[in-house]
Amino acid sequence: MGSGIAEVAASSGHTVVLRSRSQSAADAMVAGLEKSLNRQVEKGKRTESERDQVLSRVSATTDLADLADCDLVIESVVEDLAVKKHLFTELDRTCGAATILASNTSTLPVVELAMETGRPDKVCGIHFFNPAPVMTLVEIVRPITASPETMAAALAFAETCGKEPVEVKDQAGFIVNALLFPYLNNAVRLLEQGVASKEGIDAAMKGGCGFPMGPFALLDLVGLDTSLAILDALYDEFRDPNYAAVPLLRRMVSAELYGRKSGEGFYDYHKR
Ligand code: 3HC
């Protein structure tokens, strides 16, 4: 997600600093970005010189201090509230007073991140969708602490990136995940009940509803670990049985079958 967001921002003319905890992970994000741009050059969507211009706007670092002068920081680490809270404390200490701190969280309460900082009015959610360079929606999440100026700046940023932002209250799942994840969870339930094969369910939702991909291909794209974290956060907030993760999903995460990112989820990507 980090390299996808970097691609979106750098392609729109923003200067981007990609920060990761290890240099190898930071380099891998730049490599992912370069691969995506190269694919676009091969398809004739970009020239080589456009690709080079985009890449020249991106630098990779492990040092949080390199973010100090950024106007906007978009956090996109693991969906774990404790990890994100710790990072927001550090970002608040490191970044200039004017920097807006945003989270790309899928479901977690943005207000709790805001309250880790001395600038809760300058914290909001900027939630991209997978794959970030392709999906046009960005949810702009408004915690009760955010100032109108912060919300306006986040909306304006998304628009400069060519996205179609929608403002949403800071409630678990926001719009898309609150609606999408009961559907994905129930698809796993159908599979567990033996109602149809995963291929059959995917084909049914593509052919019957016109969805671009079926639920199991989408779970593999989003990541089963991320999907489970989203369902757990939704269940935590609403205690609605629709959000209670189906045991098969939890077992697959325990088995480290995370989807595309680990090479195998509902489908096997090693041979593709
Ligand atoms: N990065 C950059 N570009 C990508 C890409 C990626 N990872 N994957 C696909 N693309 C581009 C392709 O280059 C292609 O571009 P072009 O039309 O300019 O040539 C275009 O997307 C279509 O790709 P393909 O032809 O390879 O494949 P498809 O037509 O099957 O489209 C898809 C792939 C865009 C992923 C499509 O299947 C789709 O829209 N799927 C639904 C995705 C979705 O629902 N996302 C939301 C998930 S929920 C979420 O993200 C929330 C989070 O909180 C969990």
CSV table of C-alpha atoms and ligand atoms in Angstrom, one decimal, residues 36 39 43 45 106 127 129-131 133-135 177 180 212-213 218 221-222 230, ligand 1:
chain,number,residue,atom,x,y,z
A,36,SER,CA,4.6,-0.5,-11.6
A,39,ARG,CA,4.6,-1.8,-16.6
A,43,LYS,CA,1.8,-0.5,-22.1
A,45,LYS,CA,0.6,4.7,-20.8
A,106,SER,CA,-8.9,0.6,7.3
A,127,HIS,CA,-7.8,5.9,3.4
A,129,PHE,CA,-8.0,1.4,-1.7
A,130,ASN,CA,-6.2,-1.5,-3.3
A,131,PRO,CA,-4.6,-1.1,-5.8
A,133,PRO,CA,-3.0,3.7,-8.3
A,134,VAL,CA,-6.1,2.3,-9.9
A,135,MET,CA,-9.0,2.8,-7.4
A,177,ASN,CA,-15.2,-1.7,4.7
A,180,LEU,CA,-17.6,-4.9,2.1
A,212,PRO,CA,-14.4,-7.1,-11.2
A,213,MET,CA,-13.1,-9.9,-9.0
A,218,LEU,CA,-10.2,-9.9,-3.4
A,221,LEU,CA,-5.4,-9.1,-2.8
A,222,VAL,CA,-6.2,-7.2,0.4
A,230,ILE,CA,-10.5,-5.4,9.9
B,1,3HC,N1,-0.7,-1.4,-9.3
B,1,3HC,C1,-0.9,-0.5,-10.3
B,1,3HC,N2,-1.8,-0.8,-11.3
B,1,3HC,C2,-2.4,-1.9,-11.3
B,1,3HC,C3,-2.3,-2.9,-10.3
B,1,3HC,C4,-1.4,-2.6,-9.2
B,1,3HC,N3,-1.3,-3.4,-8.2
B,1,3HC,N4,-3.2,-3.9,-10.6
B,1,3HC,C5,-3.8,-3.6,-11.7
B,1,3HC,N5,-3.3,-2.4,-12.2
B,1,3HC,C6,-3.8,-1.7,-13.3
B,1,3HC,C7,-3.3,-2.4,-14.6
B,1,3HC,O1,-2.0,-2.0,-15.0
B,1,3HC,C8,-4.4,-2.0,-15.6
B,1,3HC,O2,-4.1,-0.7,-16.1
B,1,3HC,P1,-4.6,-0.2,-17.5
B,1,3HC,O3,-6.1,-0.4,-17.6
B,1,3HC,O4,-4.2,1.2,-17.6
B,1,3HC,O5,-3.8,-1.1,-18.5
B,1,3HC,C9,-5.7,-1.9,-14.7
B,1,3HC,O6,-5.2,-1.8,-13.4
B,1,3HC,C10,-6.5,-3.2,-14.9
B,1,3HC,O7,-5.7,-4.3,-14.5
B,1,3HC,P2,-5.7,-5.7,-15.3
B,1,3HC,O8,-6.1,-5.5,-16.7
B,1,3HC,O9,-4.4,-6.4,-15.0
B,1,3HC,O10,-6.7,-6.5,-14.4
B,1,3HC,P3,-8.2,-6.3,-14.2
B,1,3HC,O11,-8.9,-5.6,-15.3
B,1,3HC,O12,-8.7,-7.6,-13.7
B,1,3HC,O13,-8.2,-5.3,-12.9
B,1,3HC,C11,-8.2,-4.7,-10.6
B,1,3HC,C12,-7.5,-5.5,-11.7
B,1,3HC,C13,-8.1,-3.2,-10.9
B,1,3HC,C14,-7.5,-5.1,-9.3
B,1,3HC,C15,-9.8,-5.1,-10.7
B,1,3HC,O14,-9.9,-6.5,-10.6
B,1,3HC,C16,-10.5,-4.5,-9.5
B,1,3HC,O15,-10.9,-3.3,-9.6
B,1,3HC,N6,-10.8,-5.3,-8.5
B,1,3HC,C17,-11.5,-4.8,-7.3
B,1,3HC,C18,-10.5,-4.2,-6.3
B,1,3HC,C19,-11.2,-3.7,-5.1
B,1,3HC,O16,-12.4,-4.0,-4.8
B,1,3HC,N7,-10.4,-3.0,-4.3
B,1,3HC,C20,-10.9,-2.5,-3.0
B,1,3HC,C21,-10.4,-3.5,-1.9
B,1,3HC,S1,-10.9,-3.0,-0.3
B,1,3HC,C22,-9.6,-2.0,0.2
B,1,3HC,O17,-8.6,-1.8,-0.4
B,1,3HC,C23,-9.8,-1.4,1.6
B,1,3HC,C24,-8.6,-1.7,2.5
B,1,3HC,O18,-8.9,-1.0,3.7
B,1,3HC,C25,-8.5,-3.1,2.8
